[in-house]
GROMACS .gro file of C-alpha atoms in nm:
model
  308
    1MET     CA    1   3.519   0.427  -1.007
    2ASP     CA    2   3.405   0.085  -1.117
    3LEU     CA    3   3.066  -0.015  -1.251
    4THR     CA    4   2.932  -0.172  -0.940
    5ASN     CA    5   3.024   0.130  -0.731
    6LEU     CA    6   2.847   0.319  -1.019
    7ILE     CA    7   2.534   0.114  -1.004
    8ALA     CA    8   2.533   0.133  -0.614
    9ILE     CA    9   2.564   0.482  -0.613
   10THR     CA   10   2.273   0.541  -0.844
   11GLY     CA   11   2.061   0.290  -0.684
   12LEU     CA   12   2.102   0.441  -0.358
   13ALA     CA   13   2.050   0.805  -0.506
   14VAL     CA   14   1.712   0.689  -0.659
   15ILE     CA   15   1.601   0.492  -0.371
   16SER     CA   16   1.671   0.822  -0.153
   17LEU     CA   17   1.460   1.016  -0.373
   18GLU     CA   18   1.195   0.785  -0.317
   19VAL     CA   19   1.196   0.802   0.047
   20ILE     CA   20   1.186   1.166   0.061
   21THR     CA   21   0.906   1.171  -0.186
   22GLY     CA   22   0.706   0.905  -0.041
   23ILE     CA   23   0.712   1.052   0.321
   24SER     CA   24   0.668   1.398   0.227
   25GLY     CA   25   0.333   1.283   0.006
   26ASN     CA   26   0.195   1.084   0.307
   27ILE     CA   27   0.274   1.345   0.524
   28PHE     CA   28   0.075   1.590   0.314
   29ILE     CA   29  -0.208   1.340   0.328
   30LEU     CA   30  -0.214   1.347   0.711
   31TYR     CA   31  -0.171   1.739   0.709
   32VAL     CA   32  -0.475   1.785   0.496
   33ILE     CA   33  -0.705   1.523   0.660
   34SER     CA   34  -0.609   1.653   0.980
   35PHE     CA   35  -0.653   2.003   0.909
   36GLN     CA   36  -0.976   1.945   0.753
   37SER     CA   37  -1.086   1.718   1.047
   38CYS     CA   38  -1.027   1.981   1.300
   39LYS     CA   39  -1.321   2.166   1.149
   40ARG     CA   40  -1.575   1.881   1.226
   41LEU     CA   41  -1.612   1.669   1.515
   42ASP     CA   42  -1.517   1.337   1.370
   43LYS     CA   43  -1.349   1.193   1.070
   44SER     CA   44  -1.539   1.008   0.788
   45ALA     CA   45  -1.483   0.640   0.727
   46CYS     CA   46  -1.275   0.723   0.423
   47ASP     CA   47  -1.049   0.976   0.598
   48LYS     CA   48  -0.994   0.683   0.875
   49ILE     CA   49  -0.866   0.441   0.626
   50ILE     CA   50  -0.670   0.679   0.437
   51VAL     CA   51  -0.482   0.800   0.744
   52ALA     CA   52  -0.446   0.416   0.864
   53LEU     CA   53  -0.274   0.373   0.519
   54ALA     CA   54  -0.077   0.655   0.495
   55ILE     CA   55   0.100   0.585   0.865
   56SER     CA   56   0.132   0.223   0.774
   57SER     CA   57   0.309   0.338   0.429
   58VAL     CA   58   0.547   0.543   0.594
   59CYS     CA   59   0.646   0.290   0.851
   60HIS     CA   60   0.701   0.031   0.568
   61VAL     CA   61   0.953   0.266   0.383
   62CYS     CA   62   1.135   0.333   0.709
   63ILE     CA   63   1.174  -0.023   0.792
   64LEU     CA   64   1.286  -0.105   0.438
   65THR     CA   65   1.562   0.185   0.464
   66ILE     CA   66   1.688   0.051   0.791
   67ASN     CA   67   1.694  -0.311   0.623
   68ILE     CA   68   1.898  -0.189   0.311
   69LEU     CA   69   2.147   0.015   0.525
   70SER     CA   70   2.194  -0.246   0.754
   71GLU     CA   71   2.271  -0.480   0.494
   72LEU     CA   72   2.487  -0.238   0.303
   73HIS     CA   73   2.692  -0.107   0.624
   74ILE     CA   74   2.644  -0.381   0.909
   75PRO     CA   75   2.555  -0.686   0.734
   76GLY     CA   76   2.668  -0.897   1.035
   77ILE     CA   77   2.397  -0.748   1.239
   78TYR     CA   78   2.125  -1.016   1.108
   79MET     CA   79   2.350  -1.306   1.239
   80SER     CA   80   2.156  -1.221   1.575
   81LEU     CA   81   1.848  -1.420   1.540
   82TYR     CA   82   1.617  -1.201   1.696
   83VAL     CA   83   1.737  -0.873   1.537
   84ALA     CA   84   1.676  -1.080   1.210
   85TYR     CA   85   1.339  -1.208   1.317
   86ALA     CA   86   1.196  -0.864   1.457
   87VAL     CA   87   1.315  -0.660   1.112
   88THR     CA   88   1.149  -0.964   0.918
   89LEU     CA   89   0.825  -0.930   1.103
   90LEU     CA   90   0.812  -0.559   1.094
   91THR     CA   91   0.881  -0.561   0.721
   92VAL     CA   92   0.619  -0.835   0.603
   93TYR     CA   93   0.365  -0.667   0.875
   94SER     CA   94   0.400  -0.356   0.740
   95ALA     CA   95   0.358  -0.444   0.401
   96ASN     CA   96   0.064  -0.697   0.475
   97SER     CA   97  -0.117  -0.386   0.680
   98CYS     CA   98  -0.108  -0.168   0.376
   99ILE     CA   99  -0.251  -0.413   0.130
  100TRP     CA  100  -0.528  -0.505   0.391
  101LEU     CA  101  -0.606  -0.155   0.433
  102THR     CA  102  -0.621  -0.071   0.087
  103ALA     CA  103  -0.863  -0.362   0.022
  104VAL     CA  104  -1.072  -0.192   0.316
  105LEU     CA  105  -1.051   0.132   0.104
  106CYS     CA  106  -1.185  -0.078  -0.208
  107PHE     CA  107  -1.457  -0.195  -0.022
  108TYR     CA  108  -1.561   0.138   0.112
  109TYR     CA  109  -1.584   0.263  -0.223
  110PHE     CA  110  -1.795  -0.061  -0.345
  111ILE     CA  111  -2.020   0.030  -0.089
  112ARG     CA  112  -2.068   0.405  -0.155
  113ILE     CA  113  -2.074   0.388  -0.512
  114THR     CA  114  -2.276   0.063  -0.601
  115THR     CA  115  -2.639   0.062  -0.558
  116PHE     CA  116  -2.788  -0.255  -0.398
  117SER     CA  117  -3.092  -0.428  -0.382
  118SER     CA  118  -2.974  -0.695  -0.142
  119ASN     CA  119  -3.096  -0.623   0.199
  120ILE     CA  120  -2.748  -0.697   0.361
  121PHE     CA  121  -2.544  -0.445   0.155
  122THR     CA  122  -2.795  -0.193   0.202
  123TRP     CA  123  -2.737  -0.240   0.580
  124PHE     CA  124  -2.358  -0.196   0.519
  125LYS     CA  125  -2.436   0.132   0.345
  126THR     CA  126  -2.618   0.267   0.624
  127LYS     CA  127  -2.379   0.146   0.860
  128ILE     CA  128  -2.050   0.172   0.683
  129ASN     CA  129  -1.878   0.409   0.915
  130LYS     CA  130  -1.912   0.194   1.221
  131ILE     CA  131  -1.835  -0.099   0.999
  132ILE     CA  132  -1.510   0.040   0.860
  133THR     CA  133  -1.376   0.095   1.215
  134TRP     CA  134  -1.395  -0.286   1.289
  135MET     CA  135  -1.259  -0.337   0.923
  136ILE     CA  136  -0.943  -0.159   0.996
  137PHE     CA  137  -0.879  -0.294   1.348
  138MET     CA  138  -0.935  -0.670   1.181
  139SER     CA  139  -0.706  -0.568   0.884
  140GLN     CA  140  -0.420  -0.539   1.163
  141ILE     CA  141  -0.529  -0.856   1.300
  142MET     CA  142  -0.504  -1.025   0.974
  143SER     CA  143  -0.156  -0.864   0.904
  144THR     CA  144  -0.006  -0.960   1.263
  145PHE     CA  145  -0.111  -1.331   1.185
  146SER     CA  146  -0.009  -1.370   0.834
  147SER     CA  147   0.329  -1.200   0.938
  148SER     CA  148   0.361  -1.430   1.222
  149LEU     CA  149   0.288  -1.730   0.983
  150SER     CA  150   0.575  -1.610   0.737
  151LEU     CA  151   0.823  -1.551   1.033
  152ILE     CA  152   0.754  -1.909   1.118
  153GLN     CA  153   0.963  -2.063   0.829
  154LEU     CA  154   1.284  -1.878   0.967
  155VAL     CA  155   1.299  -2.008   1.338
  156GLN     CA  156   1.529  -2.257   1.223
  157PRO     CA  157   1.930  -2.302   1.267
  158ILE     CA  158   2.115  -2.017   1.029
  159ASN     CA  159   2.434  -2.119   0.865
  160SER     CA  160   2.683  -1.879   1.058
  161THR     CA  161   2.914  -1.882   0.780
  162ARG     CA  162   2.667  -1.678   0.553
  163ASN     CA  163   2.520  -1.332   0.599
  164HIS     CA  164   2.174  -1.299   0.581
  165THR     CA  165   1.922  -1.031   0.520
  166ALA     CA  166   1.609  -0.947   0.707
  167ILE     CA  167   1.372  -1.046   0.451
  168SER     CA  168   1.585  -1.275   0.224
  169SER     CA  169   1.682  -1.536   0.482
  170ASN     CA  170   1.635  -1.876   0.396
  171MET     CA  171   1.302  -1.837   0.235
  172THR     CA  172   1.234  -2.166   0.085
  173SER     CA  173   1.446  -2.450   0.268
  174GLY     CA  174   1.253  -2.695   0.457
  175ALA     CA  175   0.904  -2.870   0.393
  176GLN     CA  176   0.741  -2.735   0.706
  177GLY     CA  177   0.894  -2.377   0.581
  178ASN     CA  178   0.727  -2.405   0.262
  179LYS     CA  179   0.382  -2.516   0.398
  180THR     CA  180   0.394  -2.207   0.617
  181ILE     CA  181   0.488  -1.985   0.324
  182ASN     CA  182   0.234  -2.112   0.115
  183ILE     CA  183  -0.063  -2.070   0.381
  184ALA     CA  184   0.068  -1.708   0.477
  185PHE     CA  185   0.044  -1.640   0.073
  186LEU     CA  186  -0.300  -1.772   0.050
  187ILE     CA  187  -0.377  -1.497   0.333
  188ASN     CA  188  -0.217  -1.251   0.155
  189CYS     CA  189  -0.422  -1.356  -0.172
  190PHE     CA  190  -0.740  -1.258   0.009
  191PRO     CA  191  -0.695  -0.886   0.011
  192ILE     CA  192  -0.632  -0.902  -0.366
  193LEU     CA  193  -0.933  -1.107  -0.429
  194ILE     CA  194  -1.148  -0.846  -0.216
  195MET     CA  195  -0.979  -0.569  -0.442
  196MET     CA  196  -1.058  -0.747  -0.776
  197VAL     CA  197  -1.409  -0.827  -0.697
  198THR     CA  198  -1.490  -0.497  -0.551
  199THR     CA  199  -1.295  -0.323  -0.816
  200SER     CA  200  -1.457  -0.506  -1.097
  201THR     CA  201  -1.833  -0.494  -0.943
  202THR     CA  202  -1.749  -0.090  -0.922
  203VAL     CA  203  -1.661  -0.064  -1.288
  204VAL     CA  204  -1.948  -0.272  -1.404
  205PHE     CA  205  -2.169  -0.056  -1.225
  206LEU     CA  206  -2.052   0.267  -1.351
  207SER     CA  207  -2.045   0.172  -1.696
  208LEU     CA  208  -2.375   0.066  -1.648
  209HIS     CA  209  -2.476   0.394  -1.506
  210CYS     CA  210  -2.314   0.592  -1.776
  211PHE     CA  211  -2.493   0.385  -2.036
  212ARG     CA  212  -2.830   0.482  -1.869
  213LEU     CA  213  -2.735   0.851  -1.837
  214ARG     CA  214  -2.658   0.870  -2.234
  215ARG     CA  215  -2.984   0.716  -2.307
  216SER     CA  216  -3.209   0.896  -2.084
  217MET     CA  217  -3.017   1.262  -2.115
  218GLY     CA  218  -2.771   1.226  -2.429
  219THR     CA  219  -2.488   1.321  -2.180
  220LEU     CA  220  -2.255   1.195  -1.914
  221VAL     CA  221  -2.195   1.539  -1.759
  222SER     CA  222  -2.204   1.432  -1.386
  223VAL     CA  223  -2.013   1.566  -1.096
  224ASN     CA  224  -2.073   1.244  -0.918
  225VAL     CA  225  -1.965   1.025  -1.218
  226ALA     CA  226  -1.664   1.225  -1.284
  227ALA     CA  227  -1.559   1.200  -0.909
  228TYR     CA  228  -1.626   0.810  -0.883
  229GLY     CA  229  -1.421   0.754  -1.231
  230GLY     CA  230  -1.135   0.901  -1.052
  231VAL     CA  231  -1.182   0.674  -0.742
  232VAL     CA  232  -1.217   0.340  -0.957
  233ARG     CA  233  -0.908   0.449  -1.154
  234THR     CA  234  -0.731   0.454  -0.833
  235MET     CA  235  -0.884   0.089  -0.730
  236ILE     CA  236  -0.775  -0.029  -1.057
  237SER     CA  237  -0.434   0.120  -1.009
  238SER     CA  238  -0.396   0.013  -0.717
  239LEU     CA  239  -0.463  -0.348  -0.771
  240VAL     CA  240  -0.231  -0.359  -1.057
  241PHE     CA  241   0.045  -0.213  -0.876
  242TYR     CA  242  -0.017  -0.420  -0.553
  243GLY     CA  243   0.022  -0.723  -0.786
  244ILE     CA  244   0.356  -0.592  -0.946
  245PHE     CA  245   0.490  -0.512  -0.582
  246TYR     CA  246   0.400  -0.861  -0.426
  247THR     CA  247   0.568  -0.992  -0.709
  248ALA     CA  248   0.884  -0.807  -0.663
  249MET     CA  249   0.886  -0.849  -0.312
  250PHE     CA  250   0.857  -1.246  -0.317
  251THR     CA  251   1.127  -1.278  -0.584
  252TYR     CA  252   1.350  -1.035  -0.380
  253SER     CA  253   1.280  -1.267  -0.071
  254LEU     CA  254   1.399  -1.560  -0.234
  255GLY     CA  255   1.757  -1.403  -0.245
  256ILE     CA  256   1.829  -1.524  -0.588
  257PHE     CA  257   2.010  -1.204  -0.669
  258LYS     CA  258   2.377  -1.139  -0.578
  259SER     CA  259   2.386  -0.830  -0.337
  260GLU     CA  260   2.476  -0.511  -0.482
  261SER     CA  261   2.431  -0.656  -0.843
  262LEU     CA  262   2.224  -0.450  -1.111
  263GLU     CA  263   1.941  -0.704  -1.038
  264TYR     CA  264   1.928  -0.629  -0.668
  265TRP     CA  265   1.913  -0.267  -0.706
  266ILE     CA  266   1.635  -0.294  -0.994
  267MET     CA  267   1.420  -0.491  -0.719
  268SER     CA  268   1.529  -0.281  -0.423
  269ILE     CA  269   1.413   0.042  -0.645
  270LEU     CA  270   1.079  -0.126  -0.743
  271LEU     CA  271   1.005  -0.171  -0.356
  272PHE     CA  272   1.104   0.128  -0.242
  273SER     CA  273   0.880   0.320  -0.483
  274PHE     CA  274   0.579   0.128  -0.321
  275THR     CA  275   0.523   0.483  -0.106
  276THR     CA  276   0.535   0.686  -0.355
  277VAL     CA  277   0.308   0.548  -0.572
  278GLN     CA  278   0.049   0.481  -0.316
  279SER     CA  279   0.056   0.843  -0.218
  280ILE     CA  280   0.035   0.936  -0.597
  281PHE     CA  281  -0.286   0.699  -0.605
  282LEU     CA  282  -0.461   0.859  -0.301
  283ILE     CA  283  -0.386   1.216  -0.374
  284SER     CA  284  -0.512   1.169  -0.722
  285GLY     CA  285  -0.822   0.961  -0.664
  286THR     CA  286  -0.940   1.131  -0.378
  287PRO     CA  287  -1.108   1.473  -0.451
  288LYS     CA  288  -1.059   1.675  -0.160
  289LEU     CA  289  -0.647   1.593  -0.163
  290LYS     CA  290  -0.650   1.636  -0.536
  291ASN     CA  291  -0.803   1.964  -0.468
  292ALA     CA  292  -0.551   2.051  -0.161
  293TRP     CA  293  -0.236   1.944  -0.380
  294GLU     CA  294  -0.384   2.186  -0.679
  295GLN     CA  295  -0.431   2.462  -0.428
  296MET     CA  296  -0.054   2.434  -0.283
  297LEU     CA  297   0.060   2.426  -0.639
  298PHE     CA  298  -0.118   2.736  -0.739
  299CYS     CA  299  -0.002   2.914  -0.389
  300VAL     CA  300   0.363   2.810  -0.496
  301LYS     CA  301   0.341   2.937  -0.862
  302GLY     CA  302   0.214   3.238  -0.724
  303LYS     CA  303   0.474   3.305  -0.506
  304ILE     CA  304   0.747   3.235  -0.754
  305SER     CA  305   0.580   3.469  -0.998
  306LEU     CA  306   0.574   3.754  -0.736
  307ARG     CA  307   0.969   3.681  -0.673
  308SER     CA  308   1.038   3.705  -1.037
   0.00000   0.00000   0.00000
């Protein structure tokens, strides 16, 4: 077995593990929220965002799986323009949907945690459940719009002598294509900006709140502060990870790495880690998901102890 085949087998093994883990984690999230929603008439705003985010994440990893399997086994399929366009649109849309929904989640936490003196933010706080529903809808509109812009630069003749993958075809050719990419990139930077502003503001507010508690009571023991601290850590981790993810996705889309090279597999593994990492962030940063996960592990540990 030569080095290229060894790298390919290792890369596929790691990616398969990431796909299984990511889908399983998001199914767990959907199950917990759906089970708890059966006990009450409606979902909370946070539950709605997390459900939408979990579904988008699963769709994204499934589309990536189809893309890489097609590239490896039937690369000629992307010689069909309509197939390349369709898979590209779905790939970019699912990724954009995840980042917009994460921005909505950060905005929700920002509104719930922070105390405001401004009337408009106070109004947001009282109407947050209704506002979040519309924000989820608008996030999908923006995802569709930015994905369509990213697709426009592919609508040009493709060299029939070269194979193209769905997300690496001709990303930088043509002045109009570059202009379209820049517009799409700027639109996709907007949710990152929302995450940066809401996260930094929330961190500052919690830090000041903890400082006031220390001065007034001499202690930081507070259930709410501890829970919000976990939420803030999730917001910060998501922001950093999205920056890494989008850098990797943009680099991969340039097509600068030869197919099945070591760099190609490293980028692919990083892209496929998205669903797994995001599910970990959601479970560790959401108290009821974290509690459900710990209870499941406790039950599994108990059953193993009984059998042994």
